[in-house]
Amino acid sequence: MGFKKSLLDEVKFLFSGKGMPYEKVCIMVAMVISVVLSVMLAGNFSKDAPVAVIDLDNSRYSRELITKIDASEYMKVTSILNSPVNPETLCYRDKVVAVVFLPQGLEKNRYSGDAAPIGIFYDNSNTAQTADIKEAMPEIVAIDNAMASGGSSGGLTLNSRNLFNPAGSTSNTQTQGFLFFFGAMFFTFATIGMVPRLRLSNRYERILRNGTPFDLIARLMPYVFCLVVSMFLGLAVLRVWGDLVFSGRLIEFLIIEMLMAITIGMLSVFMGWTAANPGIASSRMILFIPGGFIFGGVTSPTDHLANWVVSLSHIFPLTWQFHFTRDIIQRGASLPAISAEVGAFLVYIGIVAILFSLRFEKSRAEIMANETADEKPAEVETPKENKLQHILIPTDGSGQAFKAALEGIKIAEQNSARITLLMCVELDKEISAFEQ
C-alpha cells in the first residue's frame, strides 16, 4: 500500500469520528493532569506535620520547648500527654508522624548544667514524611543550647529512633505498594467486563429476571480468592527474600483483604456495567484504581497533601488498602485499636453495595418494561382526531333526498368536512342509476 497511503489513510480514520477522538483526548489528558495534579500534589514537604508530645516533666521549660516545636513550619503539636504512653499507638491511623518524649527532671537538668536528653520517635512507615522533621528537630535543640546560660558541660541532647521500618527498606513501602496496586489493577481487568460478557452470551437478562445482586457477587468469588492468595504469596516472598516487617495479626489482615477484594469487585462490575463489550469496559479501570495509589500514601506521604485531598482520596478503594497496610502490617495495630477506621471502611462498603444494588434493580426494571411492551396486543390505529373528513350524499332529486342533503351540509359545517353529491338518474328501463 505504501508508506504515504498508509499514513494518509490512518490520518483520515483518526479525524473521521469512527474511533476514539485521540486528537482531542490527548490534549484534554495533558491539561487535566497538569492542572489537577499540580493542585492536589502542590505540597512537597511536611508542612505542619502532626506531632504528639509526651511531657512527663510538665514544667515551664518543657512548655516553652513545646511552643518552639509547634512554631516550626514543619511541625504542629496536635496532642500533649502527661503520662507514659506507647508511642507506636499514637501513630495509628496516621494521626501523627513523630512523638517527642520529654522526661521527668528535664528543667532541673537543663538549668543545673547536667545533660538534659529528650527523645523523638519517627513513624518511618514512609521514609519521606519525616525527612523535614529530622532536620528541624536538631536545629531547635542547637538554637536552644546556643541561647542557654549557665553551665556548658551539659545541655539539651536529642535521641531519635525510627519506628516500624528502622532500615527504611523498600519492601515495606514502594515494593509493597506496587504489589497491591498491580494486583488490584489486573483483578479489575478480569472482572470489569463481567456484565458485558453476560450480555453477549445471552445470560444477562435471565440473571436480572430471576436473580439478585448476590448472583453477580457470587461470580466474583473465584476472582476474590485468586487475588487474596496472590497478595499473601507476594507478602511471603517479601518477608523471606526482602525485609518486610509483618507486625500485625495475619487473620485480621485476611479479613480486611477479603472485604477489600469484594468491594473492588463490586466497584469494578458497577463501572463496567453499561459498556458495550468487555474491551470497552477495561478502559474504565483508570477511573477508580490509580487514584488510591497516587493519593493513598505510597507515592507521597499523606501529610504532604492538603486535608481536603486526603479526605477526597477515600473515594478510591486502594486508599483504604494502604491505610490498613500501614496500620496492621507495619505498625502492628489490632482491629479494635483502629476501630474508627474499620467502621468508616464498613460504611464505605455499605455505600458501594447500595450503588451496586440500585444499578441491578434499575437494569431489572428496564428489562421488565421492555418485556411488557413486547407482550402488549397490537392495537388498531385510529385517527388522532375523531372528525368526519368526507361526506357522501346520494340524491335523486326527491324531497326526501333534499332533506338528507341539508342534514349532510349541517354535519359537514360542524366537522369542516368535504361533501360529495352522488346524483342518481333514470336512463332507461334496464339501467336504474349511475354515479356521476
C-alpha positions as semicolon CSV with decimal commas, in nm:
position;residue;x (nm);y (nm);z (nm)
1;M;0,000;0,000;0,000
2;G;0,294;0,231;0,059
3;F;0,403;0,448;0,348
4;K;0,232;0,764;0,223
5;K;-0,102;0,597;0,153
6;S;-0,095;0,418;0,489
7;L;-0,023;0,743;0,669
8;L;-0,299;0,934;0,488
9;D;-0,546;0,650;0,540
10;E;-0,483;0,642;0,915
11;V;-0,498;1,021;0,946
12;K;-0,832;1,013;0,765
13;F;-0,962;0,750;1,009
14;L;-0,829;0,943;1,310
15;F;-1,035;1,251;1,221
16;S;-1,337;1,058;1,090
17;G;-1,502;1,021;1,431
18;K;-1,538;0,642;1,392
19;G;-1,285;0,562;1,664
20;M;-1,151;0,727;1,978
21;P;-1,110;1,101;1,920
22;Y;-0,747;1,080;2,026
23;E;-0,658;1,419;1,883
24;K;-0,890;1,569;2,148
25;V;-0,830;1,316;2,426
26;C;-0,452;1,363;2,429
27;I;-0,487;1,740;2,474
28;M;-0,752;1,700;2,745
29;V;-0,545;1,444;2,937
30;A;-0,236;1,666;2,927
31;M;-0,429;1,968;3,053
32;V;-0,625;1,783;3,322
33;I;-0,320;1,604;3,460
34;S;-0,111;1,921;3,455
35;V;-0,374;2,137;3,627
36;V;-0,546;1,891;3,864
37;L;-0,241;1,706;3,990
38;S;-0,037;2,023;4,026
39;V;-0,309;2,149;4,262
40;M;-0,362;1,823;4,451
41;L;0,009;1,744;4,481
42;A;0,118;2,102;4,548
43;G;0,281;2,021;4,883
44;N;0,627;1,868;4,852
45;F;0,729;1,895;5,216
46;S;0,579;1,819;5,556
47;K;0,415;2,149;5,637
48;D;0,259;2,139;5,985
49;A;0,304;1,763;6,011
50;P;0,114;1,632;6,317
51;V;0,338;1,565;6,617
52;A;0,247;1,434;6,964
53;V;0,441;1,522;7,280
54;I;0,472;1,305;7,591
55;D;0,561;1,562;7,858
56;L;0,646;1,387;8,186
57;D;0,824;1,694;8,327
58;N;0,524;1,927;8,282
59;S;0,737;2,228;8,372
60;R;0,771;2,582;8,245
61;Y;1,075;2,489;8,040
62;S;0,905;2,186;7,883
63;R;0,611;2,403;7,781
64;E;0,849;2,657;7,626
65;L;1,017;2,378;7,433
66;I;0,680;2,252;7,310
67;T;0,598;2,605;7,191
68;K;0,923;2,615;6,990
69;I;0,839;2,280;6,830
70;D;0,490;2,399;6,742
71;A;0,631;2,723;6,596
72;S;0,831;2,527;6,337
73;E;0,681;2,538;5,987
74;Y;0,735;2,164;5,955
75;M;0,556;2,053;6,274
76;K;0,229;2,111;6,453
77;V;0,176;1,975;6,803
78;T;-0,165;1,809;6,794
79;S;-0,166;1,642;7,138
80;I;0,022;1,669;7,468
81;L;0,017;1,382;7,715
82;N;0,150;1,395;8,072
83;S;0,165;1,021;8,134
84;P;0,370;0,741;7,975
85;V;0,217;0,610;7,652
86;N;0,344;0,365;7,393
87;P;0,446;0,596;7,107
88;E;0,355;0,333;6,848
89;T;-0,015;0,352;6,935
90;L;-0,012;0,729;6,881
91;C;0,089;0,673;6,518
92;Y;-0,210;0,452;6,434
93;R;-0,440;0,579;6,155
94;D;-0,167;0,829;6,051
95;K;-0,263;1,054;6,342
96;V;0,096;1,170;6,399
97;V;0,426;1,122;6,217
98;A;0,651;1,175;6,521
99;V;0,631;1,156;6,901
100;V;0,853;1,380;7,116
101;F;0,941;1,248;7,464
102;L;1,029;1,495;7,741
103;P;1,147;1,304;8,052
104;Q;1,084;1,398;8,413
105;G;1,350;1,630;8,558
106;L;1,419;1,796;8,223
107;E;1,401;2,153;8,357
108;K;1,618;2,072;8,658
109;N;1,888;1,911;8,446
110;R;1,869;2,189;8,188
111;Y;1,943;2,473;8,432
112;S;2,180;2,281;8,659
113;G;2,426;2,219;8,377
114;D;2,366;1,843;8,366
115;A;2,285;1,653;8,049
116;A;1,921;1,703;7,953
117;P;1,830;1,437;7,697
118;I;1,498;1,433;7,510
119;G;1,375;1,167;7,270
120;I;1,183;1,158;6,946
121;F;1,020;0,859;6,775
122;Y;0,975;0,882;6,397
123;D;0,700;0,699;6,207
124;N;0,920;0,551;5,937
125;S;0,639;0,369;5,756
126;N;0,706;0,624;5,481
127;T;1,064;0,746;5,486
128;A;0,980;1,074;5,310
129;Q;0,725;1,201;5,560
130;T;0,977;1,260;5,842
131;A;1,271;1,390;5,635
132;D;1,200;1,757;5,710
133;I;1,131;1,689;6,078
134;K;1,464;1,507;6,112
135;E;1,633;1,829;6,002
136;A;1,413;2,066;6,204
137;M;1,444;1,898;6,548
138;P;1,827;1,913;6,569
139;E;1,809;2,279;6,470
140;I;1,566;2,351;6,754
141;V;1,798;2,174;7,001
142;A;2,104;2,360;6,871
143;I;1,933;2,701;6,895
144;D;1,814;2,626;7,247
145;N;2,164;2,531;7,355
146;A;2,309;2,843;7,193
147;M;2,066;3,065;7,387
148;A;2,124;2,886;7,717
149;S;2,317;3,049;8,004
150;G;2,500;2,888;8,290
151;G;2,695;2,565;8,280
152;S;2,832;2,450;7,948
153;S;2,915;2,092;8,042
154;G;2,558;1,973;7,990
155;G;2,291;2,093;7,753
156;L;1,995;1,962;7,564
157;T;2,059;1,647;7,362
158;L;1,833;1,468;7,112
159;N;1,799;1,091;7,094
160;S;1,599;0,956;6,800
161;R;1,451;0,623;6,698
162;N;1,281;0,506;6,379
163;L;0,964;0,302;6,429
164;F;0,809;0,030;6,208
165;N;1,073;0,035;5,933
166;P;1,408;0,102;6,102
167;A;1,621;0,033;5,793
168;G;1,398;0,225;5,552
169;S;1,355;-0,086;5,338
170;T;1,156;-0,058;5,014
171;S;0,995;-0,395;5,095
172;N;0,780;-0,209;5,348
173;T;0,699;0,087;5,124
174;Q;0,726;0,111;4,745
175;T;0,751;-0,260;4,661
176;Q;0,459;-0,342;4,887
177;G;0,258;-0,058;4,734
178;F;0,319;-0,181;4,379
179;L;0,218;-0,532;4,486
180;F;-0,130;-0,418;4,591
181;F;-0,165;-0,171;4,303
182;F;-0,088;-0,414;4,020
183;G;-0,283;-0,691;4,193
184;A;-0,594;-0,470;4,209
185;M;-0,541;-0,349;3,852
186;F;-0,536;-0,696;3,694
187;F;-0,820;-0,809;3,921
188;T;-1,022;-0,521;3,776
189;F;-0,930;-0,619;3,421
190;A;-1,065;-0,969;3,494
191;T;-1,396;-0,856;3,645
192;I;-1,493;-0,520;3,495
193;G;-1,625;-0,681;3,176
194;M;-1,849;-0,932;3,356
195;V;-2,185;-0,770;3,273
196;P;-2,097;-0,700;2,905
197;R;-1,977;-1,062;2,875
198;L;-2,302;-1,196;3,024
199;R;-2,499;-0,969;2,793
200;L;-2,318;-1,101;2,485
201;S;-2,370;-1,462;2,598
202;N;-2,747;-1,405;2,649
203;R;-2,733;-1,480;3,024
204;Y;-2,763;-1,124;3,147
205;E;-3,140;-1,094;3,111
206;R;-3,200;-1,429;3,282
207;I;-2,997;-1,317;3,584
208;L;-3,185;-0,988;3,604
209;R;-3,521;-1,157;3,563
210;N;-3,475;-1,439;3,816
211;G;-3,173;-1,342;4,026
212;T;-3,049;-1,093;4,284
213;P;-2,734;-0,878;4,317
214;F;-2,583;-1,166;4,516
215;D;-2,577;-1,374;4,196
216;L;-2,327;-1,131;4,047
217;I;-2,131;-1,108;4,373
218;A;-2,112;-1,489;4,376
219;R;-1,948;-1,474;4,033
220;L;-1,679;-1,250;4,185
221;M;-1,576;-1,507;4,447
222;P;-1,328;-1,707;4,231
223;Y;-1,150;-1,386;4,138
224;V;-1,155;-1,268;4,502
225;F;-0,995;-1,594;4,611
226;C;-0,722;-1,566;4,347
227;L;-0,649;-1,203;4,440
228;V;-0,620;-1,272;4,814
229;V;-0,398;-1,577;4,759
230;S;-0,170;-1,382;4,524
231;M;-0,141;-1,091;4,770
232;F;-0,036;-1,317;5,057
233;L;0,201;-1,504;4,829
234;G;0,366;-1,175;4,735
235;L;0,390;-1,072;5,102
236;A;0,551;-1,408;5,183
237;V;0,814;-1,350;4,916
238;L;0,886;-1,001;5,054
239;R;0,912;-1,148;5,404
240;V;1,152;-1,429;5,308
241;W;1,363;-1,258;5,042
242;G;1,316;-0,896;5,143
243;D;1,295;-0,702;5,468
244;L;0,917;-0,696;5,511
245;V;0,806;-0,633;5,869
246;F;0,469;-0,801;5,939
247;S;0,384;-0,683;6,289
248;G;0,007;-0,740;6,295
249;R;-0,219;-1,042;6,315
250;L;-0,249;-1,246;5,998
251;I;-0,616;-1,339;6,045
252;E;-0,720;-0,975;6,093
253;F;-0,541;-0,869;5,778
254;L;-0,702;-1,162;5,593
255;I;-1,049;-1,039;5,694
256;I;-0,968;-0,690;5,568
257;E;-0,831;-0,827;5,240
258;M;-1,144;-1,035;5,176
259;L;-1,368;-0,733;5,232
260;M;-1,137;-0,516;5,020
261;A;-1,139;-0,761;4,727
262;I;-1,520;-0,790;4,731
263;T;-1,552;-0,410;4,742
264;I;-1,315;-0,360;4,448
265;G;-1,506;-0,633;4,264
266;M;-1,843;-0,461;4,315
267;L;-1,696;-0,128;4,202
268;S;-1,541;-0,299;3,901
269;V;-1,869;-0,456;3,787
270;F;-2,055;-0,131;3,857
271;M;-1,814;0,077;3,648
272;G;-1,824;-0,162;3,353
273;W;-2,200;-0,226;3,363
274;T;-2,305;-0,009;3,069
275;A;-2,010;-0,089;2,841
276;A;-2,095;-0,243;2,502
277;N;-1,828;-0,512;2,534
278;P;-1,555;-0,622;2,779
279;G;-1,285;-0,439;2,582
280;I;-1,451;-0,102;2,627
281;A;-1,518;-0,179;2,995
282;S;-1,147;-0,242;3,063
283;S;-1,058;0,116;2,979
284;R;-1,270;0,238;3,273
285;M;-1,026;0,087;3,524
286;I;-0,837;0,415;3,524
287;L;-1,134;0,591;3,687
288;F;-1,106;0,429;4,032
289;I;-0,785;0,225;4,073
290;P;-0,484;0,457;4,016
291;G;-0,627;0,735;4,236
292;G;-0,579;0,532;4,553
293;F;-0,220;0,454;4,455
294;I;-0,141;0,821;4,390
295;F;-0,310;0,969;4,698
296;G;-0,300;0,672;4,937
297;G;0,042;0,744;5,084
298;V;0,264;0,529;4,860
299;T;0,394;0,776;4,604
300;S;0,400;1,063;4,854
301;P;0,326;1,092;5,229
302;T;-0,029;1,187;5,318
303;D;0,095;1,479;5,529
304;H;0,235;1,634;5,210
305;L;-0,121;1,662;5,079
306;A;-0,388;1,912;5,170
307;N;-0,652;1,793;5,416
308;W;-0,928;1,813;5,155
309;V;-0,722;1,596;4,918
310;V;-0,672;1,333;5,188
311;S;-1,046;1,330;5,263
312;L;-1,141;1,316;4,894
313;S;-0,897;1,033;4,827
314;H;-1,112;0,794;5,032
315;I;-1,348;0,751;4,738
316;F;-1,078;0,525;4,590
317;P;-1,066;0,171;4,735
318;L;-0,685;0,146;4,735
319;T;-0,663;0,442;4,973
320;W;-0,827;0,221;5,237
321;Q;-0,596;-0,064;5,137
322;F;-0,282;0,134;5,209
323;H;-0,422;0,272;5,536
324;F;-0,479;-0,080;5,667
325;T;-0,144;-0,196;5,529
326;R;0,042;0,067;5,729
327;D;-0,160;0,012;6,046
328;I;-0,180;-0,368;6,056
329;I;0,132;-0,486;5,873
330;Q;0,382;-0,217;5,968
331;R;0,252;-0,076;6,298
332;G;0,103;-0,396;6,435
333;A;-0,235;-0,242;6,520
334;S;-0,527;-0,469;6,603
335;L;-0,873;-0,411;6,458
336;P;-1,014;-0,285;6,791
337;A;-0,727;-0,034;6,812
338;I;-0,824;0,115;6,476
339;S;-1,200;0,063;6,520
340;A;-1,280;0,414;6,392
341;E;-1,106;0,342;6,062
342;V;-1,268;-0,003;6,037
343;G;-1,611;0,150;6,099
344;A;-1,557;0,412;5,830
345;F;-1,449;0,138;5,589
346;L;-1,766;-0,062;5,662
347;V;-1,971;0,250;5,582
348;Y;-1,780;0,278;5,254
349;I;-1,859;-0,087;5,173
350;G;-2,226;-0,021;5,250
351;I;-2,237;0,274;5,010
352;V;-2,075;0,067;4,733
353;A;-2,321;-0,219;4,796
354;I;-2,619;0,020;4,778
355;L;-2,500;0,166;4,448
356;F;-2,442;-0,185;4,314
357;S;-2,793;-0,298;4,416
358;L;-2,958;0,014;4,273
359;R;-2,781;-0,044;3,941
360;F;-2,907;-0,405;3,940
361;E;-3,266;-0,306;4,021
362;K;-3,266;-0,031;3,759
363;S;-3,147;-0,275;3,493
364;R;-3,410;-0,528;3,604
365;A;-3,684;-0,263;3,575
366;E;-3,568;-0,174;3,223
367;I;-3,577;-0,539;3,117
368;M;-3,924;-0,590;3,265
369;A;-4,055;-0,275;3,096
370;N;-3,925;-0,392;2,758
371;E;-4,084;-0,734;2,803
372;T;-4,418;-0,577;2,899
373;A;-4,411;-0,356;2,589
374;D;-4,338;-0,657;2,365
375;E;-4,625;-0,861;2,513
376;K;-4,898;-0,595;2,453
377;P;-5,151;-0,692;2,174
378;A;-5,141;-0,490;1,857
379;E;-5,393;-0,209;1,867
380;V;-5,589;-0,080;1,570
381;E;-5,457;0,254;1,473
382;T;-5,717;0,529;1,496
383;P;-5,702;0,882;1,365
384;K;-5,565;1,134;1,610
385;E;-5,883;1,342;1,574
386;N;-6,221;1,164;1,566
387;K;-6,371;1,401;1,300
388;L;-6,554;1,342;0,974
389;Q;-6,341;1,436;0,680
390;H;-6,558;1,342;0,380
391;I;-6,939;1,303;0,346
392;L;-7,103;1,124;0,050
393;I;-7,471;1,222;-0,006
394;P;-7,676;1,023;-0,268
395;T;-7,973;1,211;-0,413
396;D;-8,236;1,154;-0,678
397;G;-8,397;1,498;-0,666
398;S;-8,684;1,398;-0,440
399;G;-8,798;1,591;-0,134
400;Q;-8,668;1,323;0,099
401;A;-8,327;1,335;-0,067
402;F;-8,329;1,715;-0,036
403;K;-8,382;1,693;0,343
404;A;-8,096;1,442;0,365
405;A;-7,871;1,682;0,171
406;L;-7,948;1,968;0,412
407;E;-7,870;1,744;0,710
408;G;-7,542;1,643;0,547
409;I;-7,445;2,009;0,488
410;K;-7,510;2,085;0,854
411;I;-7,290;1,796;0,968
412;A;-7,016;1,899;0,724
413;E;-7,009;2,254;0,865
414;Q;-6,970;2,120;1,219
415;N;-6,674;1,897;1,121
416;S;-6,521;2,107;0,841
417;A;-6,570;1,809;0,611
418;R;-6,593;1,785;0,233
419;I;-6,926;1,695;0,064
420;T;-6,971;1,485;-0,246
421;L;-7,320;1,457;-0,401
422;L;-7,400;1,131;-0,577
423;M;-7,675;1,210;-0,831
424;C;-7,897;0,917;-0,935
425;V;-8,094;0,948;-1,263
426;E;-8,315;0,703;-1,461
427;L;-8,167;0,628;-1,807
428;D;-8,397;0,353;-1,928
429;K;-8,593;0,057;-1,802
430;E;-8,290;-0,178;-1,775
431;I;-8,048;0,065;-1,602
432;S;-8,175;0,217;-1,277
433;A;-7,896;0,464;-1,197
434;F;-7,532;0,553;-1,242
435;E;-7,279;0,754;-1,044
436;Q;-7,161;1,087;-1,177
